[in-house]
Structures are given as structure tokens and as C-alpha cells.
Amino acid sequence: MDGDRSEYSDGYVVISGNKIVDVGAGKPPAYPGAQVIDGSGCLITPGLVNTHHHLYQWITRGLAADSTLFEWLTTLYPVWAGIDADAVHVAATGGLTWLAKTGCTTTTDHHYVVPRDAGDVFEAEINAASQVGLRFHPCRGSMDLGQSSGGLPPDHVVENLDDILTGTQAVIDRWHDPDPGSMLQIAVAPCSPFSVTESLLRESATLAREAGVRMHTHLAETLDEESFCKELFGCTPVEYMERVGWVGPDVWYAHAVHLDDAGIETMARTGTAAAHCPTSNARLGAGIARAVDLVNGGVTVGLGVDGAASNEACSLIEESRHALLFARAKGGPQAMTVRKALELGTVGGARVLGRDTEIGSIEVGKLADLAVWKLDTVAHAGITDPVAALVLGSTPPLKLLLVNGRIVIADGRVITVDEDVVASDVARAHRDLLGKA
């Protein structure tokens, strides 16, 4: 995924500290004292980048399995209202552990449910990311438009505007690390047009730009949302976002399913990016995003698994496959290649997050975020093209996952946390939360 899209049928990658220092074909030069990992039978790719998630939902999977988005939300909001810092830590640990096992080295999280007296839910998920070892871009989400004011969420799960702005600034001040090689960067993320006020959108944009952080929100996920925006604001969702200052190279939208040509042109013209979440969109019956039109129109596109309650698999490499399959279902077999699908999940995601000078490709000077996939097992042995094997085949086991030069997965097993303990904790937290609801 470098600028030349180099591929080596037999090659090497050399890492020193947290950086890639050499890449090439054939056998590497001698490095006295180096640790050598044999990748025979494997495919090495950049670590995958997840541009949209809701980690807290990991403990609410399987609910409202046959519902539309709005039905799903109204079913789950009362459950989510009971989360606290402990539940968020457990859920985030489970979700991040599984993301690692599907090749993810960098992930965002859009956390917008902040119940009163829940404790510090942002510290909880940030600590989980540190323990699992993934590069983390948590987004301080928010909702201030409850049902009594015409919004979708119940009043008891929304915050007031002043508390949101104060809380968002506090998260940025405490956690955001803008330095090169950063493992932790914050974004500002009001939830969606049907759960936040215009004042929150405008003031959060000002806050984010003064702090120098990125901006994220859901947009154009369903036709219901488009009807909501036209009825209340007299315009499409993208036109509304442009009106309130939510376009630009520091902004990315989750989903962007229902866009007209003018909306795509606006995103391209302003440098606004998109997180394509094909599995979640299909699970909720929201539709198929115009990912090919977005890419061809000059919009930066990455991939996202979305919240675990609308994508129980949460496999990031599966998102590459589903992006390809849905694109071809609409546009034929030439609509998206296997390499373009892998590109969306690597360098595409890195561009969405403004990190493409550091991650997303295997190049000298880039950070050592790498996935080493085993393609010599019965599921993949004999597939001619290893990229086709990865994208079109079942999810391969990982021989190795490196994040910032640190081993997170070795021989298919996460070594930073105990997977069995994590699974037990998740099951307990799921039971406790449903019991509380």
C-alpha cells in the first residue's frame, strides 16, 4: 500500500523500535543480533484502520436483531442508559481484543452515551486500549436533543450543552497527544442530526478547531434521517452539515449511505471524508453506500465495523470483503478490485484519520503497525492470489500483529490480555446490564 503499490512475492520488512527501517524483495541484509520471524506461507499487510465503532455496544450484541435503525435505537437506548465505567471498560476490552484478532492496529471509537453518575467512561475505554495495545482515536460523543424536544433518544440519556462542551474540552486537555507516533488522539463527535441541536454542532466545531482535533458524526445513514432533515431544516443532511460548519478536511462522516450527487460533490470539494460500514448498514437494512462513487468522486473513504450491536462480527477484514461484494452487487465485477478493498481498510482509513504519513502502508519511516496473515492453512492454501485469499476468503489466523513495534498477537493468540478472562467478563457485564434494564 505504498505510493507505488509495491508487492513482493518473497520479501522482508525490518523494524527497529517502533519504525520500519527497511523493506525489500528477497532475503534481508544481515542485521547482527536481530530477532528473525519466519513469515513463510504468510501475507504481510499494513495493520488495518477502523474508522467507526461503538465499543460499549460489545456487551449488548444480539438485541433487536430484525429491526430498522430507529426501532433498534429506541429498543437499545434504555439498555445503554445503564452503562457505567466498569461496563465500558469490559466492553471496550472485549471489542478491542477482537479487533486485534481481525488485523486491526488503529481504531476509533464514537462514545456518545454518557449517563449521569456513570464514572469516567472515557478513561475506562482509554485504559482498555492501552491494555490491549491498539493505537486509539476515541471520539468524545454527545447528545443534547431528547424526545421531549423532538429528538430520538430518551431525555435521561442526553446531556445539556454546557456540560457537553466542558466535558469534551476536559477529555481533549487530559488525553489528546498530537505528537508524531501518537498512540492516543481525541476527536469531537456529536452523535447525529436527530440527536443533537444546531447549537451543539456549531459550538463543538468551534471547540474542535480551536483545539486542533478532528470532527466526527453519523450522517445520511437512513432514509428516515433524510426525511427528518428535510422536514426540520429544509435541506439534505449534507447541506445541513455545510450550513453548520461541519465540512472540511478535519471532518469525517460515518455511513454516508443516502447521498445524492450534490452531496458527494460537496464532500469532495471540502475534503470531508467517509467511514464506510457495509456490514452494519446491511444488518440494519439501511442500504448500500455509494462507496465507488465516493472514491471516484475524490472523497477519502475508510472502513468501519460500526457498533457491535449492529455488527455482531466486528471483523475489520470482513469489511473489506463486504465493501467489495456490495460494490459488485450494484456495479458488476469491475466495480471494485480486491486491492482497492484492502486499500480502503489500510491507507484509506489512515487518510480519514489524518495519519497517512505515519500508518496505512509498509514503507521506510512509517510506524511498525503490521499484520502477518497465515495463508497456508486448509482455508486458504492453493488460492493463487494472496490478496484475493485475504479479501475474498474467510478471515485467516494471524501469525503476528505488531502495533507501534510491539507484539500484540503471536501465533493467533492475543498476548496482551487473557482472552478467556475477557470473554468471561463480557458475559458477566452483558447479564448485569440486561438485568439492570
Coordinates of C-alpha atoms in Angstrom, one line a residue:
M1 CA 0.0 0.0 0.0
D2 CA 2.9 2.4 -0.6
G3 CA 2.8 5.0 -3.3
D4 CA 3.8 2.5 -6.0
R5 CA 1.5 -0.2 -4.6
S6 CA 4.6 -2.5 -4.4
E7 CA 4.1 -6.2 -3.9
Y8 CA 6.9 -8.8 -3.2
S9 CA 6.2 -12.5 -3.6
D10 CA 9.2 -13.1 -1.4
G11 CA 10.5 -10.2 0.7
Y12 CA 11.3 -8.8 4.1
V13 CA 10.4 -6.0 6.5
V14 CA 12.9 -4.8 9.1
I15 CA 11.8 -3.0 12.2
S16 CA 13.8 -1.0 14.8
G17 CA 12.0 0.2 17.8
N18 CA 8.6 1.4 16.6
K19 CA 9.6 2.2 13.0
I20 CA 10.1 0.4 9.7
V21 CA 13.7 0.8 8.6
D22 CA 13.9 -1.5 5.6
V23 CA 11.6 -3.1 3.1
G24 CA 12.6 -5.2 0.0
A25 CA 12.4 -8.3 -2.1
G26 CA 14.3 -11.5 -1.5
K27 CA 16.3 -12.0 1.7
P28 CA 17.2 -9.1 4.0
P29 CA 20.7 -7.9 4.6
A30 CA 22.4 -9.2 7.7
Y31 CA 21.4 -7.4 11.0
P32 CA 23.6 -8.9 13.7
G33 CA 21.6 -9.7 16.8
A34 CA 18.2 -9.2 15.2
Q35 CA 15.2 -11.3 16.1
V36 CA 14.1 -13.0 12.9
I37 CA 10.4 -14.1 12.4
D38 CA 9.8 -16.5 9.5
G39 CA 6.8 -15.5 7.6
S40 CA 6.8 -18.3 5.1
G41 CA 3.2 -19.1 3.9
C42 CA 2.1 -15.7 5.2
L43 CA 1.0 -12.4 3.7
I44 CA 2.2 -9.2 5.4
T45 CA -0.1 -6.1 5.1
P46 CA -0.3 -2.8 6.9
G47 CA -2.3 -3.0 10.0
L48 CA -6.0 -2.3 9.3
V49 CA -7.5 1.0 10.4
N50 CA -11.1 1.1 11.8
T51 CA -12.7 4.5 11.3
H52 CA -16.0 4.0 13.1
H53 CA -17.1 1.9 16.2
H54 CA -19.1 2.0 19.4
L55 CA -17.1 -0.2 21.8
Y56 CA -19.6 0.0 24.6
Q57 CA -22.1 -2.0 22.4
W58 CA -19.9 -5.1 22.7
I59 CA -22.0 -6.1 25.8
T60 CA -25.3 -5.5 24.0
R61 CA -25.0 -7.7 21.0
G62 CA -27.8 -9.7 19.5
L63 CA -30.7 -7.4 20.6
A64 CA -33.3 -6.1 18.2
A65 CA -31.8 -8.4 15.6
D66 CA -34.6 -7.8 13.0
S67 CA -35.2 -4.0 13.5
T68 CA -34.8 -0.9 11.5
L69 CA -32.3 1.7 12.7
F70 CA -34.8 3.8 14.6
E71 CA -36.6 0.7 16.0
W72 CA -33.2 -0.6 17.1
L73 CA -32.2 2.6 18.7
T74 CA -35.4 3.0 20.7
T75 CA -35.1 -0.6 21.9
L76 CA -31.4 -0.2 23.0
Y77 CA -31.3 3.3 24.4
P78 CA -33.0 2.1 27.7
V79 CA -30.4 -0.7 28.0
W80 CA -27.4 1.6 27.2
A81 CA -28.7 4.1 29.8
G82 CA -27.4 1.7 32.5
I83 CA -23.8 1.6 31.4
D84 CA -21.1 2.7 33.8
A85 CA -17.3 3.0 33.6
D86 CA -16.8 -0.7 34.6
A87 CA -19.2 -1.9 31.9
V88 CA -17.5 0.4 29.3
H89 CA -14.0 -0.9 30.3
V90 CA -15.2 -4.6 30.0
A91 CA -16.9 -3.9 26.7
A92 CA -14.0 -2.0 25.2
T93 CA -11.5 -4.7 26.2
G94 CA -13.7 -7.3 24.5
G95 CA -14.2 -5.2 21.4
L96 CA -10.6 -4.2 21.1
T97 CA -9.3 -7.7 21.6
W98 CA -11.5 -9.0 18.8
L99 CA -10.5 -6.1 16.5
A100 CA -6.9 -7.1 17.0
K101 CA -7.7 -10.7 16.0
T102 CA -9.1 -9.4 12.8
G103 CA -6.0 -7.4 11.8
C104 CA -6.8 -4.0 13.3
T105 CA -3.9 -1.9 14.7
T106 CA -5.6 1.5 14.9
T107 CA -9.2 2.1 15.8
T108 CA -11.6 5.0 16.5
D109 CA -14.5 4.8 19.0
H110 CA -17.5 7.0 19.0
H111 CA -18.9 7.1 22.5
Y112 CA -22.0 9.3 22.9
V113 CA -23.9 7.8 25.8
V114 CA -22.7 9.5 29.0
P115 CA -25.1 8.7 31.8
R116 CA -25.0 10.7 35.0
D117 CA -23.1 9.1 37.8
A118 CA -21.5 6.5 35.4
G119 CA -18.0 7.4 36.3
D120 CA -15.3 8.3 33.8
V121 CA -16.4 6.3 30.8
F122 CA -13.7 7.8 28.5
E123 CA -10.9 6.9 30.9
A124 CA -12.3 3.4 31.1
E125 CA -12.1 2.8 27.3
I126 CA -8.7 4.6 27.0
N127 CA -7.3 2.3 29.7
A128 CA -8.7 -0.7 27.8
A129 CA -7.0 0.4 24.6
S130 CA -3.7 0.8 26.5
Q131 CA -4.0 -2.7 27.9
V132 CA -4.9 -4.4 24.6
G133 CA -2.2 -2.3 22.9
L134 CA -4.1 -0.7 19.9
R135 CA -3.5 2.7 18.6
F136 CA -6.6 4.6 19.7
H137 CA -8.7 7.6 18.4
P138 CA -11.6 7.9 20.8
C139 CA -14.3 10.4 19.8
R140 CA -16.0 12.3 22.6
G141 CA -19.6 11.9 21.5
S142 CA -22.6 13.7 22.8
M143 CA -26.4 14.1 22.6
D144 CA -28.4 17.1 23.7
L145 CA -31.7 16.6 21.8
G146 CA -34.0 14.4 23.8
Q147 CA -37.5 13.1 22.9
S148 CA -39.3 16.0 24.7
S149 CA -37.5 18.4 22.3
G150 CA -38.2 16.4 19.1
G151 CA -35.1 14.2 19.2
L152 CA -34.9 10.4 19.2
P153 CA -33.0 9.5 22.4
P154 CA -34.8 9.4 25.8
D155 CA -34.3 12.6 27.8
H156 CA -32.4 10.7 30.6
V157 CA -29.5 9.7 28.3
V158 CA -28.8 13.3 26.9
E159 CA -26.6 16.0 28.4
N160 CA -27.0 19.7 28.4
L161 CA -24.9 21.8 26.0
D162 CA -22.6 23.4 28.7
D163 CA -21.8 20.0 30.2
I164 CA -21.0 18.6 26.8
L165 CA -18.6 21.4 25.9
T166 CA -16.9 21.3 29.3
G167 CA -16.6 17.5 29.3
T168 CA -15.3 17.5 25.7
Q169 CA -12.6 20.1 26.5
A170 CA -11.6 18.2 29.6
V171 CA -11.1 14.9 27.6
I172 CA -9.0 16.8 25.0
D173 CA -6.9 18.5 27.6
R174 CA -6.3 15.3 29.5
W175 CA -5.7 12.8 26.8
H176 CA -5.1 14.2 23.3
D177 CA -1.5 13.6 22.1
P178 CA -0.8 15.4 18.8
D179 CA 2.9 14.3 18.6
P180 CA 4.2 12.1 15.8
G181 CA 3.8 8.4 16.6
S182 CA 0.9 9.2 18.9
M183 CA -1.0 6.2 20.3
L184 CA -3.9 8.4 21.5
Q185 CA -5.7 11.2 19.7
I186 CA -9.2 12.6 20.6
A187 CA -11.9 13.7 18.2
V188 CA -15.1 15.7 18.8
A189 CA -18.2 13.8 17.9
P190 CA -21.8 14.9 18.4
C191 CA -23.9 11.9 17.6
S192 CA -26.3 12.7 14.7
P193 CA -28.7 15.3 13.3
F194 CA -31.6 13.6 15.0
S195 CA -30.0 13.6 18.5
V196 CA -28.2 16.9 18.7
T197 CA -29.1 20.6 18.4
E198 CA -27.8 23.0 15.9
S199 CA -26.1 24.9 18.7
L200 CA -24.2 21.8 19.8
L201 CA -23.0 21.3 16.2
R202 CA -21.8 24.9 15.8
E203 CA -20.2 25.2 19.2
S204 CA -18.5 21.8 19.0
A205 CA -17.0 22.7 15.6
T206 CA -15.5 25.9 17.1
L207 CA -14.2 23.9 20.1
A208 CA -12.6 21.2 17.9
R209 CA -10.9 23.6 15.6
E210 CA -9.5 25.8 18.4
A211 CA -8.1 22.6 20.0
G212 CA -6.8 21.3 16.7
V213 CA -8.6 18.0 16.8
R214 CA -10.7 16.2 14.2
M215 CA -14.6 16.1 14.0
H216 CA -16.8 13.1 13.5
T217 CA -20.6 12.3 13.3
H218 CA -23.1 10.0 11.9
L219 CA -24.7 11.2 8.6
A220 CA -27.0 10.0 5.9
E221 CA -27.3 6.5 7.4
T222 CA -31.0 6.0 6.6
L223 CA -33.9 7.5 4.5
D224 CA -35.6 8.3 7.8
E225 CA -32.7 10.7 8.6
E226 CA -33.0 12.3 5.2
S227 CA -36.8 12.9 5.8
F228 CA -36.0 14.2 9.3
C229 CA -33.5 16.8 7.9
K230 CA -35.8 17.9 5.1
E231 CA -38.8 18.3 7.4
L232 CA -36.9 20.2 10.1
F233 CA -34.2 22.0 8.3
G234 CA -35.5 22.2 4.7
C235 CA -32.4 20.5 3.2
T236 CA -30.5 17.3 2.8
P237 CA -28.2 16.0 5.6
V238 CA -25.0 17.1 3.8
E239 CA -26.5 20.6 3.1
Y240 CA -27.3 20.9 6.8
M241 CA -23.8 19.9 7.8
E242 CA -22.3 22.5 5.4
R243 CA -24.7 25.1 6.9
V244 CA -23.4 24.5 10.5
G245 CA -19.7 24.3 9.7
W246 CA -19.4 20.5 9.6
V247 CA -17.5 20.1 6.4
G248 CA -13.7 20.2 5.7
P249 CA -10.5 18.1 5.7
D250 CA -10.8 17.7 9.5
V251 CA -14.3 16.1 9.3
W252 CA -15.4 12.5 8.6
Y253 CA -18.9 11.1 8.5
A254 CA -20.0 7.6 9.5
H255 CA -22.1 5.7 6.9
A256 CA -22.9 8.3 4.2
V257 CA -25.3 5.9 2.7
H258 CA -28.0 8.1 1.2
L259 CA -26.2 10.8 -0.7
D260 CA -27.1 12.5 -3.9
D261 CA -24.6 13.6 -6.5
A262 CA -24.5 17.1 -4.9
G263 CA -23.7 15.7 -1.5
I264 CA -20.8 13.7 -2.9
E265 CA -19.5 16.8 -4.7
T266 CA -19.7 18.8 -1.5
M267 CA -17.7 16.2 0.4
A268 CA -15.1 16.1 -2.4
R269 CA -14.9 19.8 -2.7
T270 CA -14.4 20.4 1.0
G271 CA -12.2 17.4 1.7
T272 CA -14.8 15.8 4.0
A273 CA -14.2 12.0 4.4
A274 CA -16.4 9.0 5.0
A275 CA -16.3 5.8 7.1
H276 CA -18.0 3.1 5.0
C277 CA -19.7 0.5 7.3
P278 CA -21.2 -2.1 4.9
T279 CA -21.9 -4.9 7.4
S280 CA -23.8 -2.7 9.8
N281 CA -25.7 -1.0 7.0
A282 CA -26.8 -4.4 5.7
R283 CA -27.7 -5.7 9.2
L284 CA -30.0 -2.7 9.8
G285 CA -31.3 -2.7 6.3
A286 CA -30.1 0.9 5.9
G287 CA -28.9 0.4 2.3
I288 CA -25.7 0.2 0.4
A289 CA -23.4 3.3 0.4
R290 CA -22.2 4.7 -2.9
A291 CA -18.6 3.8 -1.9
V292 CA -17.4 3.5 -5.5
D293 CA -19.0 6.9 -6.5
L294 CA -17.4 8.5 -3.4
V295 CA -13.9 7.1 -4.2
N296 CA -14.3 8.0 -7.9
G297 CA -15.6 11.4 -7.0
G298 CA -12.5 12.2 -5.0
V299 CA -13.8 11.6 -1.4
T300 CA -11.4 9.9 1.1
V301 CA -13.1 6.7 2.2
G302 CA -12.1 4.3 5.0
L303 CA -13.8 1.3 6.6
G304 CA -15.6 0.9 9.9
V305 CA -17.2 -2.1 11.7
D306 CA -19.7 0.2 13.5
G307 CA -21.1 -0.7 16.9
A308 CA -21.1 -4.3 17.9
A309 CA -24.9 -4.2 18.5
S310 CA -25.4 -3.7 14.7
N311 CA -22.5 -5.8 13.6
E312 CA -22.0 -8.7 15.9
A313 CA -19.0 -10.0 14.0
C314 CA -17.0 -6.7 14.2
S315 CA -14.3 -8.2 11.9
L316 CA -12.4 -5.4 10.2
I317 CA -11.0 -7.6 7.4
E318 CA -14.6 -8.7 6.7
E319 CA -15.5 -5.1 6.0
S320 CA -13.1 -5.1 3.1
R321 CA -14.8 -8.2 1.7
H322 CA -18.3 -6.8 2.2
A323 CA -17.3 -3.4 0.7
L324 CA -16.1 -5.3 -2.4
L325 CA -19.2 -7.6 -2.6
F326 CA -21.7 -4.9 -2.2
A327 CA -20.0 -2.7 -4.7
R328 CA -20.0 -5.5 -7.2
A329 CA -23.6 -6.4 -6.4
K330 CA -24.5 -2.9 -7.5
G331 CA -22.0 -2.2 -10.2
G332 CA -20.6 -5.5 -11.6
P333 CA -17.3 -7.4 -11.1
Q334 CA -15.2 -4.5 -12.2
A335 CA -16.7 -2.0 -9.7
M336 CA -14.1 -2.7 -7.0
T337 CA -10.9 -4.8 -7.1
V338 CA -9.6 -6.9 -4.2
R339 CA -6.7 -4.5 -3.9
K340 CA -8.9 -1.4 -3.7
A341 CA -10.9 -3.1 -1.0
L342 CA -7.7 -3.7 1.0
E343 CA -6.7 -0.2 0.3
L344 CA -9.9 1.2 1.9
G345 CA -9.1 -0.7 5.1
T346 CA -5.4 0.4 5.3
V347 CA -4.2 3.6 3.7
G348 CA -7.8 4.8 3.2
G349 CA -8.5 4.6 6.9
A350 CA -5.2 6.3 7.7
R351 CA -6.1 9.2 5.4
V352 CA -9.5 9.5 7.1
L353 CA -7.8 10.0 10.5
G354 CA -5.1 12.3 9.1
R355 CA -2.4 9.7 9.9
D356 CA -1.4 8.6 6.4
T357 CA 2.2 9.9 6.8
E358 CA 2.6 7.5 9.7
I359 CA 0.5 4.4 9.2
G360 CA -1.5 2.6 6.5
S361 CA 1.4 1.4 4.3
I362 CA 4.6 -0.6 4.6
E363 CA 7.3 2.0 3.9
V364 CA 10.6 3.0 5.5
G365 CA 10.0 5.6 8.2
K366 CA 6.4 4.5 8.8
L367 CA 5.3 3.2 12.2
A368 CA 5.6 -0.5 12.7
D369 CA 1.9 -1.4 12.6
L370 CA 1.8 -4.7 10.7
A371 CA -0.5 -7.7 10.2
V372 CA 1.1 -11.1 9.3
W373 CA -1.7 -13.4 8.0
K374 CA -1.3 -17.2 7.8
L375 CA -2.5 -18.3 4.3
D376 CA -1.1 -21.8 4.4
T377 CA -4.0 -23.4 6.3
V378 CA -6.7 -25.5 4.7
A379 CA -9.0 -22.5 4.3
H380 CA -6.5 -20.6 2.0
A381 CA -3.9 -23.0 0.7
G382 CA -3.9 -23.1 -3.0
I383 CA -5.6 -19.7 -3.7
T384 CA -3.5 -18.2 -6.4
D385 CA -3.5 -14.5 -5.4
P386 CA -2.8 -13.9 -1.7
V387 CA -4.7 -10.6 -1.7
A388 CA -7.7 -12.4 -3.1
A389 CA -7.3 -15.1 -0.4
L390 CA -7.3 -12.4 2.3
V391 CA -10.2 -10.3 1.0
L392 CA -12.4 -12.9 -0.5
G393 CA -11.6 -15.9 1.7
S394 CA -12.6 -16.5 5.3
T395 CA -10.7 -14.4 7.9
P396 CA -7.2 -16.0 8.2
P397 CA -5.5 -16.5 11.6
L398 CA -2.7 -14.1 12.4
K399 CA 0.8 -15.3 12.9
L400 CA 1.7 -11.9 14.2
L401 CA 0.2 -8.4 14.9
L402 CA 2.5 -5.6 15.6
V403 CA 1.3 -2.2 16.9
N404 CA 4.0 0.5 17.2
G405 CA 6.6 -2.3 17.1
R406 CA 5.0 -4.2 20.0
I407 CA 3.7 -7.7 19.6
V408 CA 0.0 -7.8 20.3
I409 CA -0.8 -11.2 18.7
A410 CA 1.6 -14.1 18.4
D411 CA 0.5 -17.4 16.6
G412 CA -3.2 -16.4 16.7
R413 CA -3.3 -15.5 20.4
V414 CA -3.6 -12.1 21.9
I415 CA -0.7 -11.9 24.4
T416 CA -1.5 -8.5 26.0
V417 CA -4.7 -9.7 27.7
D418 CA -6.1 -13.1 28.7
E419 CA -8.8 -13.9 26.1
D420 CA -10.6 -16.3 28.4
V421 CA -10.9 -13.8 31.2
V422 CA -12.0 -11.1 28.8
A423 CA -14.8 -13.4 27.5
S424 CA -16.0 -14.3 31.0
D425 CA -16.0 -10.6 32.0
V426 CA -18.0 -9.7 28.9
A427 CA -20.6 -12.4 29.6
R428 CA -21.0 -11.1 33.2
A429 CA -21.3 -7.5 32.1
H430 CA -23.9 -8.4 29.5
R431 CA -26.0 -10.2 32.1
D432 CA -25.7 -7.4 34.6
L433 CA -26.6 -4.7 32.1
L434 CA -29.7 -6.5 30.9
G435 CA -30.7 -7.2 34.4
K436 CA -30.4 -3.5 35.2
A437 CA -32.5 -2.6 32.2

